[in-house]
Coordinates of C-alpha atoms in Angstrom, one line a residue:
Chain Q
X1 CA -46.9 27.4 164.1
X2 CA -48.1 28.7 167.5
X3 CA -50.1 31.4 168.3
X4 CA -48.0 34.0 170.6
X5 CA -50.7 34.6 173.7
X6 CA -50.4 37.3 176.5
X7 CA -51.9 37.7 179.6
X8 CA -54.3 41.1 179.9
X9 CA -54.6 43.3 183.1
X10 CA -57.8 44.8 182.9
X11 CA -58.9 47.1 185.8
X12 CA -62.5 47.6 186.5
X13 CA -63.8 50.2 188.6
X14 CA -63.8 52.1 191.0
X15 CA -66.3 53.6 189.0
X16 CA -68.2 50.8 187.3
X17 CA -71.8 50.7 186.8
X18 CA -71.6 47.0 188.2
X19 CA -69.2 47.0 190.9
X20 CA -72.2 48.1 193.6
X21 CA -70.1 51.0 194.8
X22 CA -66.5 52.0 194.8
X23 CA -64.7 48.3 194.1
X24 CA -61.7 48.3 192.0
X25 CA -60.6 44.6 190.4
X26 CA -57.9 44.1 188.8
X27 CA -58.4 41.1 186.4
X28 CA -55.7 38.9 185.0
X29 CA -57.2 37.6 181.8
X30 CA -56.1 35.2 179.2
X31 CA -58.2 35.9 176.6
X32 CA -61.5 36.5 178.0
X33 CA -61.2 33.5 180.7
X34 CA -60.3 34.8 184.3
X35 CA -56.9 34.0 185.7
X36 CA -56.5 35.9 188.8
X37 CA -58.4 38.9 190.4
X38 CA -57.1 41.2 192.6
X39 CA -60.0 43.4 194.9
X40 CA -58.5 47.1 195.6
X41 CA -60.7 48.2 198.7
X42 CA -60.5 51.4 200.5
X43 CA -62.2 53.6 198.4
X44 CA -64.8 54.0 200.9
X45 CA -62.8 54.0 203.8
X46 CA -65.1 56.4 206.5
X47 CA -62.8 55.8 209.5
X48 CA -66.3 54.8 211.2
X49 CA -64.7 52.7 214.1
X50 CA -62.4 55.2 214.9
X51 CA -65.2 58.1 214.9
X52 CA -66.5 56.2 217.4
X53 CA -64.0 56.2 220.1
X54 CA -64.9 60.0 220.1
X55 CA -68.0 60.1 220.4
X56 CA -70.7 58.8 223.3
X57 CA -72.5 55.5 223.2
X58 CA -75.8 56.8 222.7
X59 CA -74.2 59.2 220.0
X60 CA -72.6 56.5 217.9
X61 CA -75.7 54.6 216.7
X62 CA -76.0 57.4 214.1
X63 CA -72.9 56.4 212.8
X64 CA -74.0 52.5 212.3
X65 CA -76.5 53.2 210.0
X66 CA -74.5 55.4 207.7
X67 CA -71.0 54.5 207.9
X68 CA -71.1 50.7 207.7
X69 CA -73.6 49.0 205.3
X70 CA -76.4 51.5 204.6
X71 CA -78.7 49.2 203.0
X72 CA -79.5 47.4 206.3
X73 CA -79.6 50.3 208.7
X74 CA -81.6 48.6 211.0
X75 CA -79.4 45.3 211.5
X76 CA -76.7 47.8 211.9
X77 CA -78.1 49.2 214.8
X78 CA -79.7 46.4 216.1
X79 CA -75.8 44.6 216.6
X80 CA -74.8 47.7 218.1
X81 CA -77.3 48.6 220.4
X82 CA -77.5 44.4 221.3
X83 CA -73.6 44.9 222.4
X84 CA -73.7 48.2 224.1
X85 CA -76.5 46.7 226.0
X86 CA -74.9 43.3 227.0
X87 CA -71.7 45.7 228.1
X88 CA -74.0 47.7 230.3
X89 CA -76.4 45.4 231.5
X90 CA -79.4 46.8 229.9
X91 CA -82.7 45.4 230.1
X92 CA -84.8 46.1 226.9
X93 CA -88.4 45.5 227.4
X94 CA -90.7 42.9 225.4
X95 CA -92.4 44.9 222.8
X96 CA -89.1 46.9 222.2
X97 CA -87.8 43.7 221.1
X98 CA -90.7 42.5 219.1
X99 CA -90.5 46.1 217.2
X100 CA -86.9 45.5 216.5
X101 CA -87.3 42.1 215.1
X102 CA -89.9 43.6 212.8
X103 CA -87.9 46.2 211.6
X104 CA -85.0 44.4 210.9
X105 CA -87.1 41.6 208.9
X106 CA -88.3 44.4 207.0
X107 CA -85.1 45.9 206.3
X108 CA -83.8 42.4 205.7
X109 CA -86.9 42.6 202.4
X110 CA -85.7 46.3 201.2
X111 CA -82.2 45.1 201.4
X112 CA -82.9 41.8 199.1
X113 CA -85.0 44.0 197.2
X114 CA -82.1 46.2 196.1
X115 CA -79.9 43.3 195.4
X116 CA -82.5 41.6 193.0
X117 CA -82.8 44.8 191.4
X118 CA -79.5 45.9 191.1
X119 CA -78.2 41.9 190.0
X120 CA -81.4 41.9 187.6
X121 CA -80.4 44.9 185.8
X122 CA -76.2 44.4 185.8
X123 CA -77.6 40.8 183.8
X124 CA -79.7 43.2 181.4
X125 CA -83.5 42.5 183.1
X126 CA -84.4 46.4 183.3
X127 CA -87.8 45.0 184.5
X128 CA -86.5 43.4 187.5
X129 CA -84.8 46.8 189.2
X130 CA -88.5 48.9 188.2
X131 CA -90.5 46.3 189.9
X132 CA -88.2 45.7 192.9
X133 CA -88.0 49.0 193.8
X134 CA -91.8 49.8 193.5
X135 CA -92.2 47.3 196.2
X136 CA -89.2 48.7 198.5
X137 CA -90.7 52.0 198.0
X138 CA -93.9 50.6 200.2
X139 CA -91.4 49.4 202.6
X140 CA -89.9 52.8 203.0
X141 CA -92.8 54.4 203.6
X142 CA -93.7 52.3 206.3
X143 CA -90.1 53.4 208.0
X144 CA -90.8 56.9 207.7
X145 CA -94.5 57.0 209.1
X146 CA -92.3 55.6 212.0
X147 CA -88.7 56.8 212.1
X148 CA -89.2 59.5 209.9
X149 CA -86.6 58.4 207.5
X150 CA -86.2 56.6 204.5
X151 CA -82.8 55.2 204.6
X152 CA -80.8 56.3 208.0
X153 CA -83.1 55.8 210.9
X154 CA -81.3 56.1 214.3
X155 CA -84.6 54.4 215.2
X156 CA -82.8 51.5 217.6
X157 CA -81.5 52.9 220.7
X158 CA -79.9 51.6 223.6
X159 CA -82.5 50.5 225.8
X160 CA -85.1 49.4 223.3
X161 CA -86.7 51.9 220.3
X162 CA -86.8 55.4 220.0
X163 CA -90.8 56.1 219.5
X164 CA -93.7 53.7 219.7
X165 CA -95.7 52.8 216.8
X166 CA -98.3 54.7 215.5
X167 CA -101.8 54.1 215.2
X168 CA -102.9 52.2 212.3
X169 CA -99.2 51.0 211.5
X170 CA -99.6 47.5 212.3
X171 CA -102.7 47.4 209.9
X172 CA -100.6 49.3 207.3
X173 CA -98.1 46.4 207.6
X174 CA -99.9 43.9 207.4
X175 CA -101.5 44.9 204.2
X176 CA -98.1 45.8 202.7
X177 CA -97.3 42.2 203.5
X178 CA -100.5 40.9 201.8
X179 CA -99.8 43.0 198.9
X180 CA -96.0 41.9 198.4
X181 CA -96.0 37.9 198.7
X182 CA -97.8 37.6 195.3
X183 CA -94.7 39.8 194.1
X184 CA -92.2 37.4 195.2
X185 CA -93.8 35.1 192.8
X186 CA -93.6 37.5 190.1
X187 CA -90.0 38.2 190.5
X188 CA -89.7 34.2 190.2
X189 CA -91.9 34.4 187.2
X190 CA -89.2 36.6 185.6
X191 CA -86.0 35.2 186.4
X192 CA -86.2 31.7 187.8
X193 CA -87.0 29.6 184.5
X194 CA -86.0 32.1 182.3
X195 CA -83.3 30.4 180.0
X196 CA -80.9 33.6 179.7
X197 CA -80.7 34.1 183.3
X198 CA -80.2 30.3 184.1
X199 CA -77.2 30.2 181.3
X200 CA -75.7 33.0 183.2
X201 CA -76.0 31.7 186.7
X202 CA -76.5 27.9 186.8
X203 CA -73.3 26.5 187.6
X204 CA -71.4 29.8 187.6
X205 CA -69.1 31.0 190.4
X206 CA -69.5 27.5 192.6
X207 CA -67.7 27.7 195.7
X208 CA -67.9 24.5 197.6
X209 CA -68.8 23.8 201.1
X210 CA -65.1 23.2 202.5
X211 CA -64.0 26.2 200.5
X212 CA -66.9 28.5 202.0
X213 CA -65.7 27.3 205.3
X214 CA -62.3 28.2 205.4
X215 CA -63.0 31.3 203.7
X216 CA -65.5 32.5 206.3
X217 CA -68.7 32.8 204.0
X218 CA -71.5 33.5 206.2
X219 CA -75.0 34.9 205.0
X220 CA -76.9 33.5 202.2
X221 CA -73.3 32.9 200.6
X222 CA -72.5 30.2 202.9
X223 CA -75.9 28.8 202.9
X224 CA -76.0 28.1 199.0
X225 CA -72.7 26.1 199.6
X226 CA -74.5 23.8 202.2
X227 CA -73.2 25.6 205.3
X228 CA -76.7 25.6 207.4
X229 CA -76.0 27.9 209.4
X230 CA -77.8 31.2 210.7
X231 CA -77.1 33.1 213.7
X232 CA -80.9 33.9 214.4
X233 CA -81.1 29.8 215.0
X234 CA -77.8 29.0 216.1
X235 CA -77.6 32.0 218.7
X236 CA -80.9 33.6 218.9
X237 CA -80.9 36.9 219.6
X238 CA -84.2 39.7 220.3
X239 CA -87.0 37.2 220.3
X240 CA -86.0 35.2 217.4
X241 CA -86.3 32.1 219.5
X242 CA -89.9 32.6 219.9
X243 CA -90.8 33.1 215.9
X244 CA -91.4 30.0 213.7
X245 CA -89.3 30.2 210.4
X246 CA -86.8 28.1 207.9
X247 CA -83.7 28.8 207.2
X248 CA -83.2 28.2 203.3
X249 CA -80.1 26.0 202.7
X250 CA -78.9 24.8 198.8
X251 CA -75.7 22.7 198.0
X252 CA -74.7 23.5 194.5
X253 CA -73.1 26.6 195.9
X254 CA -73.5 28.5 192.4
X255 CA -75.0 32.1 191.5
X256 CA -78.1 30.3 191.2
X257 CA -78.5 28.6 194.3
X258 CA -77.7 32.1 196.0
X259 CA -80.3 33.6 194.1
X260 CA -82.7 31.0 195.4
X261 CA -81.9 30.8 199.3
X262 CA -82.5 35.1 199.2
X263 CA -85.9 34.4 197.2
X264 CA -86.5 31.8 200.0
X265 CA -85.5 34.4 202.7
X266 CA -87.7 36.9 201.6
X267 CA -90.8 34.6 201.8
X268 CA -89.4 33.7 205.2
X269 CA -89.2 37.2 206.5
X270 CA -92.8 37.7 205.6
X271 CA -93.6 35.2 207.7
X272 CA -91.6 36.4 210.8
X273 CA -93.2 39.9 210.7
X274 CA -96.4 38.5 210.1
X275 CA -96.0 36.3 213.6
X276 CA -94.4 38.9 215.6
X277 CA -96.9 41.5 214.4
X278 CA -99.4 38.7 215.7
X279 CA -97.7 38.4 219.0
X280 CA -96.7 41.9 219.3
X281 CA -97.1 42.5 223.3
X282 CA -98.1 45.8 224.9
X283 CA -95.9 47.9 227.0
X284 CA -92.8 50.3 227.3
X285 CA -90.7 50.8 224.3
X286 CA -87.6 52.0 225.5
X287 CA -85.4 51.9 228.7
X288 CA -83.7 55.2 229.7
X289 CA -80.4 55.2 229.6
X290 CA -78.4 58.1 230.4
X291 CA -77.0 60.6 227.3
X292 CA -73.5 60.0 228.8
X293 CA -73.9 56.4 229.8
X294 CA -70.9 54.8 231.3
X295 CA -70.8 51.0 231.1
X296 CA -68.4 49.3 233.5
X297 CA -65.3 48.3 232.3
X298 CA -65.3 44.8 229.9
X299 CA -65.6 43.7 226.4
X300 CA -68.4 41.8 224.5
X301 CA -69.0 40.6 221.1
X302 CA -72.3 40.1 219.5
X303 CA -73.8 38.5 216.5
X304 CA -76.1 39.0 214.4
X305 CA -77.5 38.1 211.3
X306 CA -77.7 41.1 208.5
X307 CA -78.6 40.3 204.8
X308 CA -75.0 39.6 203.8
X309 CA -73.9 37.7 206.6
X310 CA -72.4 37.4 210.0
X311 CA -72.3 41.1 211.6
X312 CA -70.6 41.5 214.4
X313 CA -69.8 44.1 216.9
X314 CA -66.9 43.7 219.4
X315 CA -67.5 46.7 222.0
X316 CA -64.5 47.4 224.5
X317 CA -65.1 49.7 227.7
X318 CA -62.8 51.4 229.7
X319 CA -65.5 52.6 231.7
X320 CA -65.4 56.4 230.3
X321 CA -68.3 58.2 228.3
X322 CA -66.8 56.9 224.9
X323 CA -66.2 53.2 224.1
X324 CA -62.2 52.4 224.1
X325 CA -62.8 50.1 221.0
X326 CA -65.6 49.1 218.8
X327 CA -64.6 46.5 216.3
X328 CA -67.4 45.6 213.3
X329 CA -66.8 41.9 211.9
X330 CA -68.3 43.1 208.6
X331 CA -69.9 40.2 206.1
X332 CA -69.2 41.5 203.2
X333 CA -65.4 41.9 203.8
X334 CA -65.0 38.1 204.3
X335 CA -67.4 37.5 201.7
X336 CA -65.7 39.6 199.5
X337 CA -62.4 37.3 199.6
X338 CA -64.7 34.3 199.0
X339 CA -65.9 36.2 195.6
X340 CA -62.3 36.8 194.4
X341 CA -61.5 33.2 194.6
X342 CA -64.9 32.1 192.9
X343 CA -64.0 33.8 189.9
X344 CA -61.1 32.5 188.8
X345 CA -61.6 30.0 186.0
X346 CA -64.7 31.6 184.8
X347 CA -65.2 34.4 181.8
X348 CA -64.9 38.0 182.1
X349 CA -68.7 38.4 181.7
X350 CA -69.3 36.1 184.9
X351 CA -67.5 38.7 186.8
X352 CA -70.8 40.7 187.2
X353 CA -72.7 37.7 187.5
X354 CA -71.0 36.4 190.5
X355 CA -70.3 39.6 192.0
X356 CA -73.8 40.5 191.9
X357 CA -75.2 37.4 193.2
X358 CA -72.9 37.6 196.4
X359 CA -74.3 40.7 197.5
X360 CA -71.5 43.0 198.7
X361 CA -71.7 46.6 199.7
X362 CA -68.7 48.2 200.1
X363 CA -69.3 50.4 202.6
X364 CA -69.6 47.1 204.5
X365 CA -66.2 45.9 203.2
X366 CA -64.5 49.5 204.0
X367 CA -66.1 50.7 206.8
Chain M
X1 CA -48.2 66.5 159.9
X2 CA -46.9 68.6 156.5
X3 CA -46.7 72.1 156.8
X4 CA -45.9 72.1 160.2
X5 CA -42.0 72.8 160.8
X6 CA -40.3 70.4 163.4
X7 CA -37.4 70.2 166.0
X8 CA -37.5 72.0 169.2
X9 CA -36.9 75.5 168.5
X10 CA -38.8 75.7 165.3
X11 CA -41.7 78.4 165.7
X12 CA -45.1 77.5 163.9
X13 CA -45.9 79.2 160.7
X14 CA -49.2 80.6 160.8
X15 CA -51.1 80.7 164.4
X16 CA -53.1 77.6 164.8
X17 CA -56.9 77.9 164.3
X18 CA -58.8 77.0 166.9
X19 CA -61.9 74.7 165.5
X20 CA -64.7 76.8 166.5
X21 CA -63.2 79.7 164.8
X22 CA -65.9 80.3 162.2
X23 CA -68.6 79.8 164.5
X24 CA -67.2 82.3 166.8
X25 CA -66.6 85.0 163.8
X26 CA -70.4 84.2 162.8
X27 CA -71.3 84.9 166.6
X28 CA -69.4 88.0 166.3
X29 CA -70.7 89.3 163.2
X30 CA -74.6 88.2 163.9
X31 CA -74.2 90.2 167.5
X32 CA -72.8 93.4 165.5
X33 CA -75.9 93.0 163.5
X34 CA -79.4 95.4 164.0
X35 CA -81.3 92.5 165.1
X36 CA -78.6 89.9 165.1
X37 CA -78.6 89.8 169.0
X38 CA -82.4 88.2 168.7
X39 CA -81.4 85.9 166.6
X40 CA -78.3 84.6 168.8
X41 CA -80.8 84.8 171.8
X42 CA -83.2 82.6 170.3
X43 CA -80.7 80.3 169.0
X44 CA -78.8 79.6 172.6
X45 CA -82.4 79.7 174.1
X46 CA -83.4 76.6 171.7
X47 CA -80.0 75.0 172.3
X48 CA -80.0 75.5 176.0
X49 CA -83.4 73.8 176.3
X50 CA -82.5 71.1 174.3
X51 CA -79.2 70.5 176.8
X52 CA -81.5 71.1 179.8
X53 CA -84.2 68.3 178.8
X54 CA -81.8 65.7 177.9
X55 CA -79.0 66.0 181.0
X56 CA -77.2 62.4 181.1
X57 CA -75.8 61.7 184.3
X58 CA -72.6 59.7 185.0
X59 CA -73.8 56.7 187.3
X60 CA -71.3 57.8 190.0
X61 CA -72.8 56.7 193.0
X62 CA -70.4 56.2 196.2
X63 CA -72.4 55.3 199.2
X64 CA -75.8 55.5 200.4
X65 CA -76.8 58.7 198.3
X66 CA -76.1 56.2 195.6
X67 CA -79.7 54.1 196.8
X68 CA -81.6 57.2 196.8
X69 CA -80.0 58.5 193.4
X70 CA -81.3 54.9 191.9
X71 CA -84.7 55.2 193.5
X72 CA -84.9 58.4 191.6
X73 CA -84.1 56.7 188.6
X74 CA -86.9 54.0 189.3
X75 CA -90.4 53.5 189.4
X76 CA -91.9 56.0 192.1
X77 CA -89.7 59.2 190.9
X78 CA -89.1 58.5 187.7
X79 CA -85.8 60.9 186.5
X80 CA -86.7 59.6 182.6
X81 CA -89.5 62.4 182.4
X82 CA -87.3 64.8 182.8
X83 CA -84.5 63.7 180.1
X84 CA -82.6 62.3 182.5
X85 CA -81.0 58.8 181.6
X86 CA -78.1 57.7 183.4
X87 CA -74.9 56.6 181.4
X88 CA -71.9 54.7 182.4
X89 CA -69.3 56.0 180.6
X90 CA -67.9 59.8 181.2
X91 CA -67.2 60.5 177.5
X92 CA -71.2 60.0 177.2
X93 CA -72.4 62.2 180.1
X94 CA -72.4 65.6 180.7
X95 CA -73.5 65.7 184.4
X96 CA -72.1 63.8 187.4
X97 CA -74.0 63.2 190.4
X98 CA -71.6 62.9 192.6
X99 CA -73.9 61.0 195.4
X100 CA -72.1 59.9 198.8
X101 CA -69.1 60.4 200.9
X102 CA -65.9 60.7 198.6
X103 CA -62.6 59.2 200.5
X104 CA -59.4 60.9 199.7
X105 CA -58.4 57.9 198.1
X106 CA -61.3 58.3 195.6
X107 CA -60.6 61.8 195.1
X108 CA -58.1 61.9 192.1
X109 CA -60.7 59.6 190.5
X110 CA -63.3 62.1 190.6
X111 CA -61.2 64.4 189.2
X112 CA -60.0 62.0 186.5
X113 CA -63.5 61.2 185.8
X114 CA -64.6 64.8 185.8
X115 CA -61.9 65.6 183.3
X116 CA -63.0 63.2 180.9
X117 CA -65.9 64.6 180.4
X118 CA -66.6 66.4 177.5
X119 CA -67.9 70.3 178.1
X120 CA -70.5 71.8 178.5
X121 CA -70.6 69.7 181.5
X122 CA -72.3 69.9 185.2
X123 CA -71.7 68.7 189.0
X124 CA -74.6 68.2 191.3
X125 CA -73.1 67.3 194.5
X126 CA -75.5 65.1 196.3
X127 CA -76.1 64.6 200.1
X128 CA -74.0 66.2 202.8
X129 CA -71.2 64.3 202.4
X130 CA -70.3 65.4 199.0
X131 CA -71.2 68.9 199.9
X132 CA -69.2 69.6 202.8
X133 CA -68.1 66.1 204.4
X134 CA -71.5 65.7 206.2
X135 CA -71.3 63.5 209.3
X136 CA -67.9 62.7 208.5
X137 CA -66.7 65.7 209.2
X138 CA -64.9 65.7 213.0
X139 CA -62.4 63.0 214.0
X140 CA -62.3 61.8 210.6
X141 CA -58.9 60.7 209.0
X142 CA -60.5 59.5 205.4
X143 CA -63.1 61.4 204.2
X144 CA -62.8 64.3 202.1
X145 CA -64.4 67.6 203.3
X146 CA -66.4 67.9 200.6
X147 CA -66.3 67.0 196.8
X148 CA -66.0 71.2 196.0
X149 CA -62.3 70.4 196.9
X150 CA -61.4 68.4 193.8
X151 CA -64.2 69.3 191.3
X152 CA -66.3 72.7 190.8
X153 CA -69.5 72.3 191.9
X154 CA -72.8 73.8 190.4
X155 CA -75.5 72.4 192.5
X156 CA -75.3 71.1 196.1
X157 CA -78.5 69.2 197.3
X158 CA -77.9 68.8 201.0
X159 CA -80.1 66.0 203.0
X160 CA -78.4 62.8 204.6
X161 CA -79.5 61.1 202.4
X162 CA -81.5 63.7 200.2
X163 CA -85.2 62.3 199.2
X164 CA -85.2 61.5 195.7
X165 CA -87.8 64.8 195.3
X166 CA -85.0 66.8 196.6
X167 CA -82.5 65.3 194.2
X168 CA -85.0 66.3 191.5
X169 CA -85.3 69.8 192.7
X170 CA -81.7 70.2 192.2
X171 CA -81.8 69.0 189.0
X172 CA -84.5 70.8 188.1
X173 CA -82.5 74.1 189.5
X174 CA -79.7 73.4 187.0
X175 CA -82.3 73.2 184.1
X176 CA -82.9 76.5 185.0
X177 CA -79.3 77.3 185.2
X178 CA -78.9 75.9 181.8
X179 CA -81.6 77.7 180.0
X180 CA -80.2 81.1 180.7
X181 CA -76.6 80.5 180.2
X182 CA -75.2 82.6 177.3
X183 CA -73.6 79.5 176.0
X184 CA -73.0 80.4 172.5
X185 CA -71.8 83.8 173.3
X186 CA -69.4 82.6 176.1
X187 CA -68.0 80.1 173.6
X188 CA -67.2 82.7 170.8
X189 CA -65.8 84.8 173.5
X190 CA -63.2 81.9 174.7
X191 CA -62.3 81.0 170.6
X192 CA -61.8 84.8 169.9
X193 CA -59.7 85.4 173.0
X194 CA -57.6 82.4 172.5
X195 CA -57.0 83.3 168.8
X196 CA -55.7 86.8 170.0
X197 CA -53.8 84.9 172.3
X198 CA -51.9 82.8 169.9
X199 CA -51.6 85.7 167.2

């Protein structure tokens, strides 16, 4: 006597505590096994690229840290500013480049802390969330002392940064780094050898190197599958070529590997900031550009390494005050496709583990 | 169901009684007794205090404001000390904090979630985008210019994003409002009017 079975279509989201934003996943289930995942995106489409065509180049910086991936505001600003500076041939002073690197790495730390906290709470580890956000508040305090904002800064401008660091900020930053590094060991103590965590993430959601390359997975997702590619090393921008740091690469391609890659990246970011603080030169922080700057006709594509992956900005100028086209290559968009392929064959409970480990932000996917 | 006439043209045998009709009648009687108003006010006061001190919001983070909302729930600005615990299901929530920009594709879902919340329910519109469209007001084809176009909002918290302290102030303002709500009397009045309407 055979059992009659049916496939179930389960709708997850767009309102769901664990989808990290407004992602809708329509999952085809055979019992608890996932047969197919269809992501429905666009619930946060903010038409940022179109809006950028109606604002001047200088005004668009304010859109980059809200409309795109909001957790890495400074990385977005950097990508955009680098693109426009390349387009217009604007030279950025040395001090500004070092300051930009410091802030981008601090933002990487803040973003990874949100990732770890929210992933932990999705898997049931509430303490991780509270501890990560405690450290993140210290980073946001550092940001606020310089830029005035906790989440959205508009600090990087075309030609440099808006204002110089206040007195005593470098000391406060060093103190924070000394305070923070032991806490990374604390997070390791909570999760890395935790049997429940290992059971939920080791071997789960494996994507091999060939598939990862085929789907365009970048950033920690790619590096956990053996793709040893980091834009900061492959095509260095700002002053990354003068700073010593390692890029962690694992080959297993499972959730645990992605976790280890990001934890190590946090340590490396601390190393970069320390080095940059030590080498910080004096000088100007900004090359003034006209408010209605008109870059010459042309196009440029600039790649940066955001905590999510390769963030690219393709800007086209027609010689006018506003850009002709700004296209943003969002890392979470391609990682999302890889994610849906990763989920097939696993159980419904693994959806949460895999989704959290990939660290996508829907604002980045939808823009 | 026994006793209910069936068929498309059948008229009901007796008017349907609201489930809180006994309560409504009790409130009406109390209100008319000398000194009854005092009992009613004290009862309302106690019930309102209970409701205000344990507002359970629906976790409805849409965009960046969700991160500041999470920070408000987290270690430094702990919202749990105000009785605010996030609940994932709208059936178990009595407050919806719309945190972030609501796109036009998302608007029917916001409305549906609001309708799924049991009464009494409140909405806090957190951030400029939920209030009026915020930075996405001009030259934008996809963002709803204010979530009050689909749900009625009780408290607006401006900011981009508002600091967790600002969100806490918004919640405190809502708590003040709840504490002075003539909750029982309003419910009783609605039940009595519904009764009169079906008679």
